[in-house]
PDB file of C-alpha atoms in Angstrom:
ATOM      1  CA  GLN D   1     121.543 126.174  52.912  1.00 58.00           C
ATOM      2  CA  GLN D   2     120.697 122.536  53.416  1.00 66.00           C
ATOM      3  CA  GLN D   3     118.691 122.214  56.620  1.00 89.00           C
ATOM      4  CA  VAL D   4     118.568 118.404  56.667  1.00 95.00           C
ATOM      5  CA  LYS D   5     121.749 116.491  55.828  1.00 96.00           C
ATOM      6  CA  GLN D   6     121.462 112.799  55.020  1.00 97.00           C
ATOM      7  CA  SER D   7     124.126 110.101  54.751  1.00 96.00           C
ATOM      8  CA  PRO D   8     125.219 107.876  53.195  1.00 97.00           C
ATOM      9  CA  GLN D   9     124.239 108.719  49.621  1.00 97.00           C
ATOM     10  CA  SER D  10     124.077 105.009  48.795  1.00 97.00           C
ATOM     11  CA  LEU D  11     124.177 101.798  50.787  1.00 97.00           C
ATOM     12  CA  ILE D  12     124.565  98.139  49.858  1.00 98.00           C
ATOM     13  CA  VAL D  13     123.505  95.523  52.396  1.00 98.00           C
ATOM     14  CA  GLN D  14     123.230  91.758  52.282  1.00 98.00           C
ATOM     15  CA  LYS D  15     119.863  90.109  52.875  1.00 97.00           C
ATOM     16  CA  GLY D  16     119.271  89.738  56.601  1.00 97.00           C
ATOM     17  CA  GLY D  17     121.659  92.542  57.493  1.00 97.00           C
ATOM     18  CA  ILE D  18     121.001  95.877  59.208  1.00 98.00           C
ATOM     19  CA  SER D  19     120.670  99.045  57.143  1.00 98.00           C
ATOM     20  CA  ILE D  20     121.434 102.324  58.908  1.00 98.00           C
ATOM     21  CA  ILE D  21     120.763 105.770  57.448  1.00 98.00           C
ATOM     22  CA  ASN D  22     121.613 108.946  59.316  1.00 98.00           C
ATOM     23  CA  CYS D  23     120.258 112.484  59.220  1.00 98.00           C
ATOM     24  CA  ALA D  24     121.229 115.722  60.938  1.00 97.00           C
ATOM     25  CA  TYR D  25     119.185 118.900  61.132  1.00 96.00           C
ATOM     26  CA  GLU D  26     119.958 122.504  61.943  1.00 93.00           C
ATOM     27  CA  ASN D  27     116.633 124.135  62.773  1.00 90.00           C
ATOM     28  CA  THR D  28     115.781 123.521  66.442  1.00 89.00           C
ATOM     29  CA  ALA D  29     112.167 124.487  65.704  1.00 87.00           C
ATOM     30  CA  PHE D  30     111.649 121.219  63.822  1.00 89.00           C
ATOM     31  CA  ASP D  31     109.370 118.945  65.817  1.00 87.00           C
ATOM     32  CA  TYR D  32     108.312 116.211  63.414  1.00 88.00           C
ATOM     33  CA  PHE D  33     110.730 113.826  61.713  1.00 92.00           C
ATOM     34  CA  PRO D  34     109.314 111.371  59.157  1.00 92.00           C
ATOM     35  CA  TRP D  35     111.098 108.892  56.940  1.00 95.00           C
ATOM     36  CA  TYR D  36     109.816 108.271  53.423  1.00 96.00           C
ATOM     37  CA  GLN D  37     110.433 105.339  51.098  1.00 97.00           C
ATOM     38  CA  GLN D  38     110.374 105.881  47.341  1.00 96.00           C
ATOM     39  CA  PHE D  39     110.394 103.212  44.650  1.00 95.00           C
ATOM     40  CA  PRO D  40     111.249 104.088  41.029  1.00 91.00           C
ATOM     41  CA  GLY D  41     108.293 105.705  39.261  1.00 87.00           C
ATOM     42  CA  LYS D  42     106.387 106.211  42.494  1.00 90.00           C
ATOM     43  CA  GLY D  43     105.863 109.062  44.903  1.00 93.00           C
ATOM     44  CA  PRO D  44     107.365 108.946  48.413  1.00 95.00           C
ATOM     45  CA  ALA D  45     105.400 106.923  50.974  1.00 94.00           C
ATOM     46  CA  LEU D  46     105.580 107.479  54.724  1.00 91.00           C
ATOM     47  CA  LEU D  47     107.467 104.705  56.464  1.00 94.00           C
ATOM     48  CA  ILE D  48     107.709 105.839  60.074  1.00 92.00           C
ATOM     49  CA  ALA D  49     107.817 109.152  61.943  1.00 90.00           C
ATOM     50  CA  ILE D  50     108.948 110.432  65.340  1.00 91.00           C
ATOM     51  CA  ARG D  51     108.490 113.492  67.530  1.00 87.00           C
ATOM     52  CA  PRO D  52     111.335 114.900  69.679  1.00 85.00           C
ATOM     53  CA  ASP D  53     109.716 113.912  72.981  1.00 87.00           C
ATOM     54  CA  VAL D  54     110.566 110.275  72.179  1.00 89.00           C
ATOM     55  CA  SER D  55     114.102 108.891  71.738  1.00 93.00           C
ATOM     56  CA  GLU D  56     113.135 105.789  69.800  1.00 95.00           C
ATOM     57  CA  LYS D  57     110.193 104.451  67.837  1.00 95.00           C
ATOM     58  CA  LYS D  58     109.863 100.977  66.397  1.00 96.00           C
ATOM     59  CA  GLU D  59     107.427  99.651  63.824  1.00 94.00           C
ATOM     60  CA  GLY D  60     108.105  96.113  62.716  1.00 96.00           C
ATOM     61  CA  ARG D  61     111.592  95.934  61.221  1.00 97.00           C
ATOM     62  CA  PHE D  62     111.947  99.736  61.100  1.00 97.00           C
ATOM     63  CA  THR D  63     113.271 101.809  64.016  1.00 97.00           C
ATOM     64  CA  ILE D  64     113.932 105.535  64.325  1.00 96.00           C
ATOM     65  CA  SER D  65     116.504 106.657  66.895  1.00 95.00           C
ATOM     66  CA  PHE D  66     116.407 110.329  67.843  1.00 95.00           C
ATOM     67  CA  ASN D  67     119.089 112.387  69.609  1.00 94.00           C
ATOM     68  CA  LYS D  68     117.713 115.846  70.341  1.00 92.00           C
ATOM     69  CA  SER D  69     120.911 117.276  71.855  1.00 93.00           C
ATOM     70  CA  ALA D  70     122.958 116.222  68.834  1.00 95.00           C
ATOM     71  CA  LYS D  71     120.169 117.198  66.415  1.00 95.00           C
ATOM     72  CA  GLN D  72     120.456 113.830  64.733  1.00 96.00           C
ATOM     73  CA  PHE D  73     118.101 110.986  63.900  1.00 96.00           C
ATOM     74  CA  SER D  74     118.571 107.698  62.134  1.00 97.00           C
ATOM     75  CA  LEU D  75     116.620 104.899  60.486  1.00 98.00           C
ATOM     76  CA  HIS D  76     117.514 101.289  61.216  1.00 98.00           C
ATOM     77  CA  ILE D  77     116.118  98.516  59.022  1.00 98.00           C
ATOM     78  CA  MET D  78     116.535  95.149  60.676  1.00 97.00           C
ATOM     79  CA  ASP D  79     116.639  91.885  58.702  1.00 98.00           C
ATOM     80  CA  SER D  80     116.880  93.857  55.440  1.00 98.00           C
ATOM     81  CA  GLN D  81     115.122  92.228  52.471  1.00 97.00           C
ATOM     82  CA  PRO D  82     115.562  92.666  48.697  1.00 97.00           C
ATOM     83  CA  GLY D  83     112.078  94.238  48.654  1.00 97.00           C
ATOM     84  CA  ASP D  84     113.459  97.032  50.858  1.00 97.00           C
ATOM     85  CA  SER D  85     115.641  98.193  47.943  1.00 98.00           C
ATOM     86  CA  ALA D  86     114.479 101.760  47.364  1.00 97.00           C
ATOM     87  CA  THR D  87     115.469 105.369  47.994  1.00 97.00           C
ATOM     88  CA  TYR D  88     114.922 106.558  51.557  1.00 98.00           C
ATOM     89  CA  PHE D  89     114.431 110.182  52.526  1.00 97.00           C
ATOM     90  CA  CYS D  90     114.491 111.722  55.954  1.00 97.00           C
ATOM     91  CA  ALA D  91     112.477 114.876  56.434  1.00 94.00           C
ATOM     92  CA  ALA D  92     111.591 117.425  59.082  1.00 92.00           C
ATOM     93  CA  SER D  93     108.921 120.010  59.693  1.00 88.00           C
ATOM     94  CA  LYS D  94     107.888 122.385  62.422  1.00 82.00           C
ATOM     95  CA  GLY D  95     104.454 122.742  63.888  1.00 66.00           C
ATOM     96  CA  GLY D  96     103.234 119.297  62.892  1.00 55.00           C
ATOM     97  CA  GLY D  97     103.110 117.139  59.794  1.00 48.00           C
ATOM     98  CA  SER D  98     100.081 117.774  57.675  1.00 50.00           C
ATOM     99  CA  ASN D  99      99.815 121.520  57.495  1.00 61.00           C
ATOM    100  CA  TYR D 100     103.449 122.443  57.340  1.00 76.00           C
ATOM    101  CA  LYS D 101     106.087 122.067  54.687  1.00 86.00           C
ATOM    102  CA  LEU D 102     108.426 119.122  54.805  1.00 90.00           C
ATOM    103  CA  THR D 103     112.168 119.749  54.411  1.00 93.00           C
ATOM    104  CA  PHE D 104     113.792 116.656  52.901  1.00 96.00           C
ATOM    105  CA  GLY D 105     117.294 115.255  52.912  1.00 96.00           C
ATOM    106  CA  LYS D 106     118.904 114.333  49.591  1.00 96.00           C
ATOM    107  CA  GLY D 107     118.082 110.648  49.906  1.00 97.00           C
ATOM    108  CA  THR D 108     119.868 107.320  50.317  1.00 98.00           C
ATOM    109  CA  LEU D 109     119.696 104.642  47.641  1.00 98.00           C
ATOM    110  CA  LEU D 110     119.511 101.305  49.462  1.00 98.00           C
ATOM    111  CA  THR D 111     120.302  98.089  47.644  1.00 98.00           C
ATOM    112  CA  VAL D 112     119.725  94.809  49.462  1.00 98.00           C
ATOM    113  CA  ASN D 113     121.472  91.905  47.760  1.00 96.00           C
ATOM    114  CA  PRO D 114     119.823  88.458  47.939  1.00 93.00           C
TER     115      PRO D 114
ATOM    116  CA  ASP F   1      90.070 104.988  47.212  1.00 66.00           C
ATOM    117  CA  ALA F   2      92.294 106.052  44.313  1.00 77.00           C
ATOM    118  CA  GLY F   3      94.754 107.944  46.460  1.00 92.00           C
ATOM    119  CA  VAL F   4      96.426 111.079  45.143  1.00 95.00           C
ATOM    120  CA  THR F   5      96.318 111.232  41.360  1.00 96.00           C
ATOM    121  CA  GLN F   6      98.344 113.468  39.067  1.00 97.00           C
ATOM    122  CA  SER F   7      98.220 114.228  35.370  1.00 97.00           C
ATOM    123  CA  PRO F   8      99.864 114.028  32.994  1.00 97.00           C
ATOM    124  CA  THR F   9     102.412 111.326  33.820  1.00 96.00           C
ATOM    125  CA  HIS F  10     105.068 112.746  31.544  1.00 96.00           C
ATOM    126  CA  LEU F  11     105.408 116.044  29.728  1.00 96.00           C
ATOM    127  CA  ILE F  12     107.983 117.491  27.333  1.00 98.00           C
ATOM    128  CA  LYS F  13     108.179 121.244  26.780  1.00 97.00           C
ATOM    129  CA  THR F  14     110.664 123.683  25.298  1.00 97.00           C
ATOM    130  CA  ARG F  15     112.287 126.653  27.001  1.00 97.00           C
ATOM    131  CA  GLY F  16     110.008 129.656  27.359  1.00 97.00           C
ATOM    132  CA  GLN F  17     106.788 127.667  27.206  1.00 98.00           C
ATOM    133  CA  GLN F  18     104.190 127.424  29.927  1.00 98.00           C
ATOM    134  CA  VAL F  19     102.951 124.231  31.589  1.00 98.00           C
ATOM    135  CA  THR F  20     100.015 123.240  33.807  1.00 98.00           C
ATOM    136  CA  LEU F  21     100.101 120.175  36.029  1.00 98.00           C
ATOM    137  CA  ARG F  22      97.054 118.761  37.790  1.00 98.00           C
ATOM    138  CA  CYS F  23      96.439 116.994  41.082  1.00 98.00           C
ATOM    139  CA  SER F  24      93.424 115.357  42.684  1.00 97.00           C
ATOM    140  CA  PRO F  25      93.822 114.800  46.424  1.00 95.00           C
ATOM    141  CA  LYS F  26      93.001 111.655  48.331  1.00 93.00           C
ATOM    142  CA  SER F  27      89.332 111.375  49.243  1.00 91.00           C
ATOM    143  CA  GLY F  28      88.531 113.429  52.343  1.00 88.00           C
ATOM    144  CA  HIS F  29      91.684 115.549  52.098  1.00 89.00           C
ATOM    145  CA  ASP F  30      91.479 119.301  51.640  1.00 89.00           C
ATOM    146  CA  THR F  31      95.102 120.462  51.837  1.00 90.00           C
ATOM    147  CA  VAL F  32      97.364 120.142  48.809  1.00 93.00           C
ATOM    148  CA  SER F  33     101.111 120.729  48.702  1.00 94.00           C
ATOM    149  CA  TRP F  34     103.396 120.761  45.664  1.00 97.00           C
ATOM    150  CA  TYR F  35     107.029 119.650  45.653  1.00 97.00           C
ATOM    151  CA  GLN F  36     109.765 119.668  43.004  1.00 98.00           C
ATOM    152  CA  GLN F  37     112.139 116.701  42.967  1.00 96.00           C
ATOM    153  CA  ALA F  38     115.206 117.134  40.772  1.00 95.00           C
ATOM    154  CA  LEU F  39     117.033 114.000  39.670  1.00 91.00           C
ATOM    155  CA  GLY F  40     118.967 112.492  42.553  1.00 89.00           C
ATOM    156  CA  GLN F  41     117.639 115.021  45.061  1.00 93.00           C
ATOM    157  CA  GLY F  42     115.000 115.122  47.756  1.00 94.00           C
ATOM    158  CA  PRO F  43     111.679 116.864  47.134  1.00 96.00           C
ATOM    159  CA  GLN F  44     111.649 120.634  47.649  1.00 96.00           C
ATOM    160  CA  PHE F  45     108.527 122.406  48.838  1.00 95.00           C
ATOM    161  CA  ILE F  46     106.960 124.797  46.317  1.00 97.00           C
ATOM    162  CA  PHE F  47     103.699 125.858  47.987  1.00 95.00           C
ATOM    163  CA  GLN F  48     100.617 124.643  49.806  1.00 92.00           C
ATOM    164  CA  TYR F  49      96.926 125.338  49.201  1.00 93.00           C
ATOM    165  CA  TYR F  50      94.115 125.218  51.715  1.00 89.00           C
ATOM    166  CA  GLU F  51      90.573 126.574  51.285  1.00 88.00           C
ATOM    167  CA  GLU F  52      91.528 127.732  47.772  1.00 92.00           C
ATOM    168  CA  GLU F  53      94.288 130.000  49.069  1.00 92.00           C
ATOM    169  CA  GLU F  54      98.066 129.719  49.056  1.00 92.00           C
ATOM    170  CA  ARG F  55      98.961 129.197  52.709  1.00 88.00           C
ATOM    171  CA  GLN F  56     102.715 128.646  52.544  1.00 87.00           C
ATOM    172  CA  ARG F  57     105.350 129.152  49.875  1.00 93.00           C
ATOM    173  CA  GLY F  58     108.857 127.839  49.492  1.00 93.00           C
ATOM    174  CA  ASN F  59     111.817 129.510  47.842  1.00 94.00           C
ATOM    175  CA  PHE F  60     110.517 129.428  44.272  1.00 96.00           C
ATOM    176  CA  PRO F  61     110.140 132.376  41.855  1.00 96.00           C
ATOM    177  CA  ASP F  62     106.833 133.883  40.841  1.00 96.00           C
ATOM    178  CA  ARG F  63     106.985 131.884  37.608  1.00 97.00           C
ATOM    179  CA  PHE F  64     105.543 129.113  39.751  1.00 98.00           C
ATOM    180  CA  SER F  65     101.893 129.677  40.581  1.00 97.00           C
ATOM    181  CA  GLY F  66      99.001 127.537  41.609  1.00 97.00           C
ATOM    182  CA  HIS F  67      95.325 127.244  42.151  1.00 96.00           C
ATOM    183  CA  GLN F  68      92.965 125.151  44.221  1.00 97.00           C
ATOM    184  CA  PHE F  69      89.402 124.480  43.132  1.00 96.00           C
ATOM    185  CA  PRO F  70      86.283 124.077  45.311  1.00 96.00           C
ATOM    186  CA  ASN F  71      86.558 120.273  44.967  1.00 94.00           C
ATOM    187  CA  TYR F  72      90.080 120.550  46.502  1.00 95.00           C
ATOM    188  CA  SER F  73      91.870 119.571  43.287  1.00 97.00           C
ATOM    189  CA  SER F  74      94.837 121.750  42.392  1.00 97.00           C
ATOM    190  CA  GLU F  75      96.915 122.989  39.505  1.00 98.00           C
ATOM    191  CA  LEU F  76     100.562 123.988  39.337  1.00 98.00           C
ATOM    192  CA  ASN F  77     101.498 126.445  36.600  1.00 98.00           C
ATOM    193  CA  VAL F  78     105.024 127.234  35.530  1.00 98.00           C
ATOM    194  CA  ASN F  79     105.662 130.100  33.092  1.00 97.00           C
ATOM    195  CA  ALA F  80     108.726 130.854  30.986  1.00 97.00           C
ATOM    196  CA  LEU F  81     110.161 127.386  31.446  1.00 98.00           C
ATOM    197  CA  LEU F  82     113.900 127.007  32.013  1.00 97.00           C
ATOM    198  CA  LEU F  83     116.048 123.932  31.491  1.00 97.00           C
ATOM    199  CA  GLY F  84     116.460 123.785  35.270  1.00 97.00           C
ATOM    200  CA  ASP F  85     112.724 123.279  35.720  1.00 98.00           C
ATOM    201  CA  SER F  86     113.127 119.717  34.468  1.00 97.00           C
ATOM    202  CA  ALA F  87     112.116 117.559  37.441  1.00 97.00           C
ATOM    203  CA  LEU F  88     109.509 115.282  38.952  1.00 97.00           C
ATOM    204  CA  TYR F  89     106.665 117.378  40.335  1.00 98.00           C
ATOM    205  CA  LEU F  90     104.929 115.797  43.287  1.00 98.00           C
ATOM    206  CA  CYS F  91     101.576 116.615  44.774  1.00 97.00           C
ATOM    207  CA  ALA F  92     100.785 115.677  48.381  1.00 95.00           C
ATOM    208  CA  SER F  93      97.460 115.867  50.191  1.00 93.00           C
ATOM    209  CA  SER F  94      96.557 115.689  53.851  1.00 87.00           C
ATOM    210  CA  LEU F  95      93.565 115.617  56.161  1.00 80.00           C
ATOM    211  CA  PRO F  96      91.643 118.754  57.017  1.00 67.00           C
ATOM    212  CA  GLY F  97      92.175 120.931  60.009  1.00 59.00           C
ATOM    213  CA  ALA F  98      95.165 121.679  62.164  1.00 52.00           C
ATOM    214  CA  ARG F  99      95.617 118.171  63.504  1.00 55.00           C
ATOM    215  CA  PRO F 100      99.300 117.696  64.224  1.00 56.00           C
ATOM    216  CA  TYR F 101     101.499 115.045  62.719  1.00 64.00           C
ATOM    217  CA  ASN F 102      99.076 113.955  60.023  1.00 69.00           C
ATOM    218  CA  GLU F 103     100.646 112.149  57.125  1.00 80.00           C
ATOM    219  CA  GLN F 104     101.120 113.844  53.785  1.00 87.00           C
ATOM    220  CA  PHE F 105     100.173 111.359  51.037  1.00 91.00           C
ATOM    221  CA  PHE F 106     102.131 111.771  47.819  1.00 94.00           C
ATOM    222  CA  GLY F 107     100.998 111.117  44.283  1.00 96.00           C
ATOM    223  CA  PRO F 108     103.193 109.386  41.661  1.00 95.00           C
ATOM    224  CA  GLY F 109     104.295 112.709  40.216  1.00 97.00           C
ATOM    225  CA  THR F 110     104.526 114.315  36.789  1.00 97.00           C
ATOM    226  CA  ARG F 111     107.884 114.037  35.044  1.00 97.00           C
ATOM    227  CA  LEU F 112     108.552 117.360  33.266  1.00 98.00           C
ATOM    228  CA  THR F 113     111.354 117.585  30.719  1.00 97.00           C
ATOM    229  CA  VAL F 114     112.307 120.995  29.358  1.00 97.00           C
ATOM    230  CA  LEU F 115     114.340 120.962  26.126  1.00 96.00           C
TER     231      LEU F 115
END
């Protein structure tokens, strides 16, 4: 049973465009929703994270939108750059981030064309 | 600060063999989690170690076992390897205590191939 569903599987965007990746979760006990960025040959790195008491969080060009009633959250990358080309994973955990297991989506391969 | 380090980088084993993977956490971190990332998939949680004890475990068979040492470094052992164990094995460390929403820092992983 996949608890975090991520779409699309792959995404191609032109430089300067907006990249949007969506995730849906099933477990209402989840209360921490991070997004990770992974480059080939590297481990995932935290990009941005949100808690369900906030509907939106923005850090630079990256924004998370969170819809608690729909159990959905999304990552928006504004002014996408070729250097943003990577695989993006949404994740969720309950009880906080560091001491609890992360449940990941299957990932989205983002390609930003110059 | 070297961050989370893992060894070896790559490993090739045959079915039925046993393998040990190693992880050194980021400086100041005392909690270590292990994840399995199959090709084209997201990481899946294997287990987590804190104060040298397994604190949480994911849906993995007993063939997967681990250990944490007094210096917080950790090992992942897999016995009786199957072809399906081929994956990238990731180690993540985090700050001590029960502080909420602390980041888990991932290492570069060990690529295990089972032939």
